[in-house]
Short mmCIF file of C-alpha atoms in Angstrom, two decimals:
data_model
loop_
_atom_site.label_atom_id
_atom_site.label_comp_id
_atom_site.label_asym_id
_atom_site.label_seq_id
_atom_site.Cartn_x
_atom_site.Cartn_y
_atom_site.Cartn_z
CA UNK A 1 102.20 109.20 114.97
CA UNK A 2 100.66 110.66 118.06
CA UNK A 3 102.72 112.23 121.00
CA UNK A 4 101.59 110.83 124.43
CA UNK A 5 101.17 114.23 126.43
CA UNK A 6 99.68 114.54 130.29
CA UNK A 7 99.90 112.32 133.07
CA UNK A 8 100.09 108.33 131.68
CA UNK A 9 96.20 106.75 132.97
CA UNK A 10 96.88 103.17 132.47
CA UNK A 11 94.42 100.43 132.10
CA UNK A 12 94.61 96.61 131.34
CA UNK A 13 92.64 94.64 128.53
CA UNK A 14 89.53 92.38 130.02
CA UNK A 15 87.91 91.09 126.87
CA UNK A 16 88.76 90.55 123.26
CA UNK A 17 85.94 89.90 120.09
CA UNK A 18 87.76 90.33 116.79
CA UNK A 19 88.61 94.09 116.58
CA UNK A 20 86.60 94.86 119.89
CA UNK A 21 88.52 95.34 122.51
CA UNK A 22 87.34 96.06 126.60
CA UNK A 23 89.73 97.65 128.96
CA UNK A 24 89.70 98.40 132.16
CA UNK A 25 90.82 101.70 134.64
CA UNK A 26 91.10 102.43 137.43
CA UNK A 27 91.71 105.72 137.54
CA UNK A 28 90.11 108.53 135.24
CA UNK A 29 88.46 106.68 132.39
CA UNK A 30 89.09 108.03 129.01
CA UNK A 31 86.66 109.85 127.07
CA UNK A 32 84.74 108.97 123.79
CA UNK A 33 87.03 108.78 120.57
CA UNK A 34 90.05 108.87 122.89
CA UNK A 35 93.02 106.86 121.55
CA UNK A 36 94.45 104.02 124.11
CA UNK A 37 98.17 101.94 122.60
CA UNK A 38 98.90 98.74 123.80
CA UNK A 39 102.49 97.52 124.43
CA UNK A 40 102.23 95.55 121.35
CA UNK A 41 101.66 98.37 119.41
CA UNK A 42 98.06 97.89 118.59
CA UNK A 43 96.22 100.74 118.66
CA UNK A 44 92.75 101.48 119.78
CA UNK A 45 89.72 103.95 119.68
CA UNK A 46 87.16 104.15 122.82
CA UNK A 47 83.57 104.21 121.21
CA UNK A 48 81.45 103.22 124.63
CA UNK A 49 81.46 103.79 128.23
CA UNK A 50 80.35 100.71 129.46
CA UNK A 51 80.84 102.13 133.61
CA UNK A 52 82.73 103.87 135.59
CA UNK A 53 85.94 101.56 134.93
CA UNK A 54 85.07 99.76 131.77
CA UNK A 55 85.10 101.30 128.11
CA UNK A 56 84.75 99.40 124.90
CA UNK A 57 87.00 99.97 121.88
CA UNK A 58 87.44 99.02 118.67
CA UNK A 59 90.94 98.69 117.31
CA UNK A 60 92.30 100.85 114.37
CA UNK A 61 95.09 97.88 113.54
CA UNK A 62 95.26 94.16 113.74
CA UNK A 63 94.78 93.06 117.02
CA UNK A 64 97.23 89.85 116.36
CA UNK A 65 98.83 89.13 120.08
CA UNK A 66 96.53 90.91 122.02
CA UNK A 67 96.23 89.22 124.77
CA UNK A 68 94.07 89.61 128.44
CA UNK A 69 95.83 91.60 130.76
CA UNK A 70 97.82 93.47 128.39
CA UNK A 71 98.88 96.88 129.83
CA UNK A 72 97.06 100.11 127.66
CA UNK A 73 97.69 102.90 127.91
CA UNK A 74 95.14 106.13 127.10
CA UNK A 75 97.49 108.97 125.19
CA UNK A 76 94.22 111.82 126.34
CA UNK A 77 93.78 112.21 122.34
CA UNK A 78 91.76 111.52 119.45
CA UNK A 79 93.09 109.99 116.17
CA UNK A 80 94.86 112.92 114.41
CA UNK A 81 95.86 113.75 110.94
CA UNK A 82 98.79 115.79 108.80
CA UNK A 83 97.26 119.06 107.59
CA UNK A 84 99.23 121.73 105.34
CA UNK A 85 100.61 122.19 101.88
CA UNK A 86 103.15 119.65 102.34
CA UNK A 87 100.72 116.89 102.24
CA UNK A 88 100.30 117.49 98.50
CA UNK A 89 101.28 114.90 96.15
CA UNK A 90 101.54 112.44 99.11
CA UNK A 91 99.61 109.23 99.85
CA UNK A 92 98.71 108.48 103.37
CA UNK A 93 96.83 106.25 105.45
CA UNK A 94 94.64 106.09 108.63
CA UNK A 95 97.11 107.22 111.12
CA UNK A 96 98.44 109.71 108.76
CA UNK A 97 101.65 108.29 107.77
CA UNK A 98 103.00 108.20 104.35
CA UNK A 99 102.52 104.74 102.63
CA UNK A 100 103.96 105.71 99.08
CA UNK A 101 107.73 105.36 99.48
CA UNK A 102 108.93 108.57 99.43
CA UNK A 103 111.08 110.77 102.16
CA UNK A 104 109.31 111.43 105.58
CA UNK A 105 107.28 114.43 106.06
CA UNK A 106 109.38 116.99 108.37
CA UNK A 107 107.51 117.97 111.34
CA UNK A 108 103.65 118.85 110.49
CA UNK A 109 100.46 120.33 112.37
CA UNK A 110 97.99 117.74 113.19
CA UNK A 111 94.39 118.00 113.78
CA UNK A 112 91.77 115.97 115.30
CA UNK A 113 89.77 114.36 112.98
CA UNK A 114 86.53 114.44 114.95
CA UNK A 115 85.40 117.77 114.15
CA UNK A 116 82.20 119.46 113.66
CA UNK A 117 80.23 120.66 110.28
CA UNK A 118 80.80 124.50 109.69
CA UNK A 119 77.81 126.41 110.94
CA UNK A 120 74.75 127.30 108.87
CA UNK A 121 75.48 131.46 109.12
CA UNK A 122 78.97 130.97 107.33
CA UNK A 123 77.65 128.64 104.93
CA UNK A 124 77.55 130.10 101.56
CA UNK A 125 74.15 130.42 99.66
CA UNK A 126 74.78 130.64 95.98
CA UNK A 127 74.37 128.34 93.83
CA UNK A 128 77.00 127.79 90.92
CA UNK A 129 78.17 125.19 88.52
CA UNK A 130 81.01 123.08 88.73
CA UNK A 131 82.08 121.95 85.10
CA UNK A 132 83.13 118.45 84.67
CA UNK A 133 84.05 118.42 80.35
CA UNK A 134 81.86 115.45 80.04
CA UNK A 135 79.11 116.45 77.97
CA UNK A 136 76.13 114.09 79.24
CA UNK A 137 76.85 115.22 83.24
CA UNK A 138 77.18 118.90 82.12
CA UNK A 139 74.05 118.97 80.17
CA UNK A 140 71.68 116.62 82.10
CA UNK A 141 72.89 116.75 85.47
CA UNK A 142 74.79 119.43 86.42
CA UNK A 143 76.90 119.03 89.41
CA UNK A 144 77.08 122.05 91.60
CA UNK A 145 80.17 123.86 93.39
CA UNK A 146 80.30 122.75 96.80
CA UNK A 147 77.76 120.47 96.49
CA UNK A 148 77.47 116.45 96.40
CA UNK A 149 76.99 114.13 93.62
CA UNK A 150 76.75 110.39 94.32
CA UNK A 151 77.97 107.97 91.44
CA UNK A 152 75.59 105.01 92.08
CA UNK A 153 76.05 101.71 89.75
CA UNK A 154 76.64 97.84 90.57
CA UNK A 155 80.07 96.39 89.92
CA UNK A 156 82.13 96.79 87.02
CA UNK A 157 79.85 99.23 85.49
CA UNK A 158 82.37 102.30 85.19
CA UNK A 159 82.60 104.21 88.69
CA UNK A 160 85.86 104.17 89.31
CA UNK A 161 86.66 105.20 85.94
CA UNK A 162 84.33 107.92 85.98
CA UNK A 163 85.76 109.05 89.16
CA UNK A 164 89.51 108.92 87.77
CA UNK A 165 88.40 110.51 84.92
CA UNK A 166 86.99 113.75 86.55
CA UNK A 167 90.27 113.84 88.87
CA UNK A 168 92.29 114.63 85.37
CA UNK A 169 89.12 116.98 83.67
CA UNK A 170 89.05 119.47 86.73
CA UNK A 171 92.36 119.59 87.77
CA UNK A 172 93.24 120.58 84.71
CA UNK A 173 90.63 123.65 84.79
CA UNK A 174 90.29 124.23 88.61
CA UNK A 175 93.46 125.72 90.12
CA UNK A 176 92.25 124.16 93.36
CA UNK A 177 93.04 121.07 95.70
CA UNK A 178 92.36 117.19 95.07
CA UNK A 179 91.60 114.59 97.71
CA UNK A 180 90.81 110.79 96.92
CA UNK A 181 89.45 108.94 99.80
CA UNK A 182 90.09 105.43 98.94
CA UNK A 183 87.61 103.70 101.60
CA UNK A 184 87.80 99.73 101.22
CA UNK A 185 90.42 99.94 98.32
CA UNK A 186 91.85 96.85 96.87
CA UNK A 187 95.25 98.15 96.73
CA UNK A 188 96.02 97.29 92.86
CA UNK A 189 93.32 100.15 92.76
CA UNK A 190 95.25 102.53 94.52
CA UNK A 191 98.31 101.47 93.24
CA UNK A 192 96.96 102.11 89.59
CA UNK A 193 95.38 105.55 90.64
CA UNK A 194 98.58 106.60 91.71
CA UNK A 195 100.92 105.87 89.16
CA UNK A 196 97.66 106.92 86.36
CA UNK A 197 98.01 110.74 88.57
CA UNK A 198 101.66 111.22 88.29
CA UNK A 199 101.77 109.94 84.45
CA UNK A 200 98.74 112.73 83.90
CA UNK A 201 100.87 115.40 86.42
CA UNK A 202 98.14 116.01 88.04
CA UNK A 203 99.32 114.82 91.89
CA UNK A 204 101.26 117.98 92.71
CA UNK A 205 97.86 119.38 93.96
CA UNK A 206 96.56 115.88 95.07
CA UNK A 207 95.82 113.87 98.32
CA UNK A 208 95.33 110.42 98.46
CA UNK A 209 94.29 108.90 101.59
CA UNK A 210 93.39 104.78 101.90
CA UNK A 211 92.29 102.33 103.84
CA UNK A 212 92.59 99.64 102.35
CA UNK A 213 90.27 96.79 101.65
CA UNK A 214 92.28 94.23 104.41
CA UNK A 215 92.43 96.98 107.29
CA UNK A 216 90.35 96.55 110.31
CA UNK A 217 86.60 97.89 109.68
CA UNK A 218 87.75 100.67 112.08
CA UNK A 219 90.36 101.41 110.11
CA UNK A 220 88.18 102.04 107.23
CA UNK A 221 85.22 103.68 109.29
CA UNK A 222 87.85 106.24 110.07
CA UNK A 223 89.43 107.28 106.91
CA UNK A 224 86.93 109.31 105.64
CA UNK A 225 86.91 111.57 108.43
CA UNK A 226 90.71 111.74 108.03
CA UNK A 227 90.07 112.81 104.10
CA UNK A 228 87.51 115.63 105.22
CA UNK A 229 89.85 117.05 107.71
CA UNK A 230 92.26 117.46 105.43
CA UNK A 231 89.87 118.53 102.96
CA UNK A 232 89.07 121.48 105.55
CA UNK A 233 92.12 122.62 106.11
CA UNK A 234 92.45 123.88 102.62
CA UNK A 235 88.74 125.21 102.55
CA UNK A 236 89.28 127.28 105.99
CA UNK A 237 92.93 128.13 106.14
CA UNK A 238 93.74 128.59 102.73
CA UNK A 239 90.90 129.59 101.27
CA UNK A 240 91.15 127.20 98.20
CA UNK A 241 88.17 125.23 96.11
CA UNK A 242 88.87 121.40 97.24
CA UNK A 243 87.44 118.13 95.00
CA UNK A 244 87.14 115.52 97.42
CA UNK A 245 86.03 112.36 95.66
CA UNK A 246 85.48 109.08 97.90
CA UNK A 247 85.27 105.50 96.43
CA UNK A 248 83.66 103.69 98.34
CA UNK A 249 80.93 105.61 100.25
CA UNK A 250 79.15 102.15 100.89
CA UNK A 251 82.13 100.57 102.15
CA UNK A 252 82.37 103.20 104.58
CA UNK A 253 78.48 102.27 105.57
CA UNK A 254 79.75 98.44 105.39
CA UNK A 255 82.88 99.34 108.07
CA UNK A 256 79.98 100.54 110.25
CA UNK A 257 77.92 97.41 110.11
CA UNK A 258 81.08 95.54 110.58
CA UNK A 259 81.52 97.60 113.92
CA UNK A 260 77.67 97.53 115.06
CA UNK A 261 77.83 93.86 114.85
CA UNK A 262 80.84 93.56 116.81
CA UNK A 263 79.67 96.25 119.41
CA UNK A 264 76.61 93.88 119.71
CA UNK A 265 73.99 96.22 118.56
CA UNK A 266 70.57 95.38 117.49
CA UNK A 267 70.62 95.33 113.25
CA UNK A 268 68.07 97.10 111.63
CA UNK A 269 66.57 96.44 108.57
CA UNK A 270 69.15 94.27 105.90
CA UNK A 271 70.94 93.43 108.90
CA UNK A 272 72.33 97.43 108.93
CA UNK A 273 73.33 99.29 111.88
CA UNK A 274 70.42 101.18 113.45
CA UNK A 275 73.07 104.82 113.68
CA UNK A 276 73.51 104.63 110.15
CA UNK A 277 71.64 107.64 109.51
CA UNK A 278 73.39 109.40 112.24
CA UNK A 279 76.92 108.44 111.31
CA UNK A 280 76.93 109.25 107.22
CA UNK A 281 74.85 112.44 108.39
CA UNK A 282 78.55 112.79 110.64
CA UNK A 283 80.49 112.23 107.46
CA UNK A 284 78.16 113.95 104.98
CA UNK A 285 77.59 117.77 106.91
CA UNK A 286 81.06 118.31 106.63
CA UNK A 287 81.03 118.56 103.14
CA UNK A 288 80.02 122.08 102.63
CA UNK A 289 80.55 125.57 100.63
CA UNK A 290 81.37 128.41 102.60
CA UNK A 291 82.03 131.86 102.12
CA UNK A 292 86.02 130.82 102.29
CA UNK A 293 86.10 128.21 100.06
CA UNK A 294 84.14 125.13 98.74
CA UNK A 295 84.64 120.67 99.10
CA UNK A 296 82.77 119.98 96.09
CA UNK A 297 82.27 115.94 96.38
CA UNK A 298 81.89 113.50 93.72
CA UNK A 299 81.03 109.53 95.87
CA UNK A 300 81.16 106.79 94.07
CA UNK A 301 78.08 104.47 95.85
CA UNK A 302 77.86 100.83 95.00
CA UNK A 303 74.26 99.38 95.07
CA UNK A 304 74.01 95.91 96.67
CA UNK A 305 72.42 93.71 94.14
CA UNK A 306 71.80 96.86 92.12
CA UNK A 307 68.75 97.41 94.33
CA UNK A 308 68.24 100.87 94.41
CA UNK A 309 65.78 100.47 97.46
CA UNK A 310 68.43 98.74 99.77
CA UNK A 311 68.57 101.15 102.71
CA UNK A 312 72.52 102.25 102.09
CA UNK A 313 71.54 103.78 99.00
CA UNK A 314 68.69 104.79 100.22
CA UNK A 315 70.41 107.09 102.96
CA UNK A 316 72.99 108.23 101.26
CA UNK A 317 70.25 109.32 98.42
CA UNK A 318 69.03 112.15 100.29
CA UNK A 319 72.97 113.96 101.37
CA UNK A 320 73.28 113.99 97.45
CA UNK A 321 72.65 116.97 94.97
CA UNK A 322 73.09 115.02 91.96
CA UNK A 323 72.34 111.56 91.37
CA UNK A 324 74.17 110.00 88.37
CA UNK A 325 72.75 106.14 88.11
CA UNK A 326 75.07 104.24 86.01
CA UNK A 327 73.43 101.14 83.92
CA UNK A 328 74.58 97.72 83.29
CA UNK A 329 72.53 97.55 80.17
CA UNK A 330 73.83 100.63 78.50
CA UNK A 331 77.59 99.34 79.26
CA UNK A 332 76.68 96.04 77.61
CA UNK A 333 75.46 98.36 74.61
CA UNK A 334 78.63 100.08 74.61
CA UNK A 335 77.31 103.52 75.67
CA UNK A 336 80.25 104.78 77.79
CA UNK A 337 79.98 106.65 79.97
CA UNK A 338 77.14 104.22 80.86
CA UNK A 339 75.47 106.55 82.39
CA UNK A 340 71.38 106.78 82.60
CA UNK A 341 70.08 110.02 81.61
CA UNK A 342 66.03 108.65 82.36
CA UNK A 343 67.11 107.63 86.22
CA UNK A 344 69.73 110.20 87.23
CA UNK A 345 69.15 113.53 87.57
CA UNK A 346 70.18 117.04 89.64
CA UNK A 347 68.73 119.77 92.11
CA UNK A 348 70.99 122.10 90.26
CA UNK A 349 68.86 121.77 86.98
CA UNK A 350 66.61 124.36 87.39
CA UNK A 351 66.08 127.22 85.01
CA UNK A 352 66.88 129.67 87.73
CA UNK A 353 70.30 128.20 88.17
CA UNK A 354 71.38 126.75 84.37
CA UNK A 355 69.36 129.50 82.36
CA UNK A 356 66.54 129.05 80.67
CA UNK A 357 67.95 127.61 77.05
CA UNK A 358 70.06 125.24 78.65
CA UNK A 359 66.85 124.06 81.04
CA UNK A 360 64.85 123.62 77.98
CA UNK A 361 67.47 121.87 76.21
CA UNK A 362 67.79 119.51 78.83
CA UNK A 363 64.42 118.93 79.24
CA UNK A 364 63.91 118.13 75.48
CA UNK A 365 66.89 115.45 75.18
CA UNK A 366 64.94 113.80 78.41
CA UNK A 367 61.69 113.64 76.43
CA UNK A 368 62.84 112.34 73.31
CA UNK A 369 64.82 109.92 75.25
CA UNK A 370 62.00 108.91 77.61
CA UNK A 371 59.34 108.03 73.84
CA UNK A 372 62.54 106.23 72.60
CA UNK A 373 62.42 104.19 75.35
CA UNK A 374 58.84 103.77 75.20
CA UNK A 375 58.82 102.68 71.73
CA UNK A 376 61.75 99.92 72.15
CA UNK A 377 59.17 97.32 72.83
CA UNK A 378 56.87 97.92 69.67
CA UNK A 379 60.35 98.26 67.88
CA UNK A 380 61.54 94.68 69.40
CA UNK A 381 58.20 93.32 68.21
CA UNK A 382 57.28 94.77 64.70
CA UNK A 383 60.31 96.61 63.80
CA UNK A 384 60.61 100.10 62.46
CA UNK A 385 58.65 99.96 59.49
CA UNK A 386 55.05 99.43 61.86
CA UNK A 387 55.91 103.28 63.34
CA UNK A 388 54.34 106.41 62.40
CA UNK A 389 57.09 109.17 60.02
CA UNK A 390 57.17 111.33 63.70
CA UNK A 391 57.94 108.47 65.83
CA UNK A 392 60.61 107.18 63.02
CA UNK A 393 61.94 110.64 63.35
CA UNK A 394 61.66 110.46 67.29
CA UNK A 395 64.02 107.17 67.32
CA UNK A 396 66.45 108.38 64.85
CA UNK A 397 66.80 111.76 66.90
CA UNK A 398 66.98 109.76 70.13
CA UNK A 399 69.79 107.01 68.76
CA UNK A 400 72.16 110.01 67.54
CA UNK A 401 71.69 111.94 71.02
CA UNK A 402 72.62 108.83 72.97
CA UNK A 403 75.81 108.22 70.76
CA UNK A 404 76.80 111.79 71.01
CA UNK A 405 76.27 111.49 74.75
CA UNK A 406 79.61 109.08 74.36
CA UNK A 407 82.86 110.64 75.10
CA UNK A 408 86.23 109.23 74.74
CA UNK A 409 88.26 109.66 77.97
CA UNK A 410 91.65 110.18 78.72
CA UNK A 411 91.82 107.60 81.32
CA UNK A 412 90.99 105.23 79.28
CA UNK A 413 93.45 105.57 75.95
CA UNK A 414 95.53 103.17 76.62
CA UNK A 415 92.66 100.72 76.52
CA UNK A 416 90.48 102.09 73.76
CA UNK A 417 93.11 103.86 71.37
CA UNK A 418 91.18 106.79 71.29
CA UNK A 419 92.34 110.15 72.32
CA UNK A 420 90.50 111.37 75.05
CA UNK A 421 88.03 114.38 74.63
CA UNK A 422 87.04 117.62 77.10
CA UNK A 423 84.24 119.18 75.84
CA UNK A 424 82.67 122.50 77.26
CA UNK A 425 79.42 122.96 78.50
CA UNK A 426 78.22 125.33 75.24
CA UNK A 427 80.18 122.95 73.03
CA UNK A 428 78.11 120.05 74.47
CA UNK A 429 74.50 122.21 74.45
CA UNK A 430 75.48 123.55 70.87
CA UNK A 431 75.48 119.86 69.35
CA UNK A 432 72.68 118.12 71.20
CA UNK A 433 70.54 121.07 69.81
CA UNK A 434 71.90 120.66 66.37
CA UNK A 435 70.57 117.07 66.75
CA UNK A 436 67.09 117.78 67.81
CA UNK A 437 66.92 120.53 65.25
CA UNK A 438 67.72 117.04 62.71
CA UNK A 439 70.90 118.77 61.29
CA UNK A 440 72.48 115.11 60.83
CA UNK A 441 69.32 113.23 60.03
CA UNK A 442 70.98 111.74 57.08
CA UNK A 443 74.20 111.21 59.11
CA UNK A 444 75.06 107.79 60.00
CA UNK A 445 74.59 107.26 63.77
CA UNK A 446 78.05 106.00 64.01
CA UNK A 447 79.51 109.47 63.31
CA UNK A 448 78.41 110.24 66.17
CA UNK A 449 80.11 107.26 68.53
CA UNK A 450 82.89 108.80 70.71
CA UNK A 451 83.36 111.91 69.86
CA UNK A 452 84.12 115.04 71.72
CA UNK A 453 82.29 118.40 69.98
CA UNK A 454 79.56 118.28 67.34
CA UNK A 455 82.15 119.98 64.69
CA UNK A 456 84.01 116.68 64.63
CA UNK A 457 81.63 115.09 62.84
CA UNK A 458 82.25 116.26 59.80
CA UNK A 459 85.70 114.62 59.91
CA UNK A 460 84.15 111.19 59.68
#
């Protein structure tokens, strides 16, 4: 925890609303983001001034017992985190202490975890691809190294899994770092992700930092920033590629609204806080590739309602470079990953940046798609037999690209008794062009349900 240093300013609480908290000094009052402890241990963050004696805080732990007039005292420092290499294969929360049940940490440098994005003229500005070994991300949205790709979906339609499964695909091809922000975590979740890491031996070059789903929203509002500085300690000090991948980036919006409402601040629109574009723009910038190192991000975003227009997903739309929108309907279809390839898409997908084979490729699987999904409603009335020989072809093309799209994952074998699949990005171009080209016309579609390269089709 943090060491008190300085001369001790103490103040005395005046006012308490849930997990807002007024004190007031006498003396010097503390500044902005400045942590104050109570005698009972709870600890608070200073967000607002209110004079030149009052601030107003919200606390970072259960403010159980609080009562007016307790003594607080301000320790003249902002929350702080555990960087080095010996954070590796530990889990941690908020205030950077270990919650997984293992030895203490010896003694560690700590770092503030208010700090700002790195500047523009050390920011690096090439563009290169960051290979997942899931064939329909690879191909038709192409995530990009040091960049940020937003998993956006409704409940229970994959996210998390998708998420766990690129933790095991690129750590076991990147020899860099792994952070998982867990923000609003139910802690089976975490629990699971944990145990899922070490069974895979993957969490000797992990991080896993929560705040969990019962914490305080400041608690949660925090984490994130306590991920990212950890994140950039490996980016600027040791020079290594870091994954950071954060599940829940709308809880972390959610935390805020909690806050703003408590703070008593005008909503905006949905009843949101009017700074949310300032604080995920906070958040977000910091999430950059320089010319020492990358944080590549993968954010899993839940959409309220699956309303694509609700303001949080709005927002957090334009920080992203790739967009992968997961569907409901192709889940219930049993198209996993249920990913759609019509509504999500990338910046990096460009023929400048992919080449120009794999640009055209791309672009051809997205038109046959697009006049498969055109013709489902003539299909669902009149059936097959009413459509032309080239729009017959069309479908059939279509259906086997969609079922090759499918991959097996690892994550997942104990649930699916299949063996999980990585497939490289040529692998995955080599067979959708097969397809198109109607190599496997006269295969069955279902040879081509959950499998990892084109070559194992033959098998079936």
């Amino acid at each position: 925890m943090l060491k008190n240093s300085g001369i001790q300013n103490l103040g005395r609480v005046i006012s308490i609303r849930g997990s807002v908290v007024d004190v007031h000094f006498n003396g010097h009052l503390p500044a902005i983001h400045s942590l104050l402890h109570t005698e009972t241990r709870v600890t608070i963050e200073v967000l607002s001034q209110l004079d030149a004696r009052r601030v107003r805080c919200i606390s970072l732990t259960p403010t159980q017992g609080l009562a007016r007039g307790t003594t607080v005292m301000d320790s003249g420092e902002t929350l702080q985190t555990p960087v080095g290499k010996e954070i590796l294969s530990r889990m941690f929360d908020v205030f950077g202490n270990t919650i997984d049940r293992k030895p203490a940490l010896p003694e560690m440098q700590w770092r503030s975890v208010h700090r700002a994005p790195p500047p523009l003229l050390t920011r690096s500005t090439q563009s290169e691809l960051f290979e997942t070994g899931i064939k329909v991300i690879d191909v038709l949205m192409p995530l990009e190294r040091g960049g940020k790709a937003g998993l956006f979906g409704g409940a229970g339609v994959g996210k998390t899994v998708l998420l766990t499964e690129m933790i095991h695909n690129m750590l076991g091809q990147h020899e860099g770092v792994s952070i998982f922000c867990g923000i609003g975590e139910r802690c089976r979740e975490g629990e699971e992700l944990y145990r899922d890491m070490n069974t895979a031996g993957v969490l000797p070059n992990m991080v896993m930092v929560f705040g969990q789903m019962n914490e305080p929203p400041g608690a949660r509002f925090r984490v994130g920033h306590v991920a990212l500085t950890m994140a950039e300690y490996f980016r600027d000090d040791e020079h290594r590629d870091v994954l950071l991948l954060i599940d829940n980036i709308f809880r972390f919006i959610q935390a805020g609204m909690e806050i703003s409402g408590m703070m008593g601040q005008m909503p905006s629109r949905l009843g949101y806080q009017p700074t949310m574009g300032t604080e995920l723009s906070q958040l977000e910038e910091r999430i950059a590739n320089t010319d020492e190192g990358a944080i590549t991000s993968i954010q899993a975003v839940y959409v309220p309602a699956d309303d694509f227009t609700d303001p949080a997903a709005v927002h957090t739309f334009s920080h992203l470079s790739a967009f992968i929108v997961l569907s409901r309907k192709r889940a219930s279809e049993g198209i996993y990953p249920a990913i759609d390839p019509l509504q999500s898409s990338s910046k990096m997908a460009t023929p400048g940046v992919i080449g120009l084979r794999h640009y055209a490729l791309a672009q051809e699987i997205r038109r046959t798609l697009a006049q498969y999904a055109d013709l489902k409603d003539i299909i669902a009335m009149l059936g097959m037999e009413q459509l032309s020989a080239e729009d017959r072809q069309v479908v059939g093309r279509a259906r086997r690209l969609e079922r090759f799209l499918t991959q097996p994952f690892f994550t997942t074998e104990q649930f699916t008794g299949l063996k999980g699949r990585l497939v490289s990005l040529e692998q995955a171009l080599n067979g959708c062009e097969r397809i198109l080209h109607d190599e496997f016309k006269d295969t069955p579609e279902s040879a081509l349900y959950m499998i990892g390269a084109i070559d194992e089709v033959k098998v079936c």
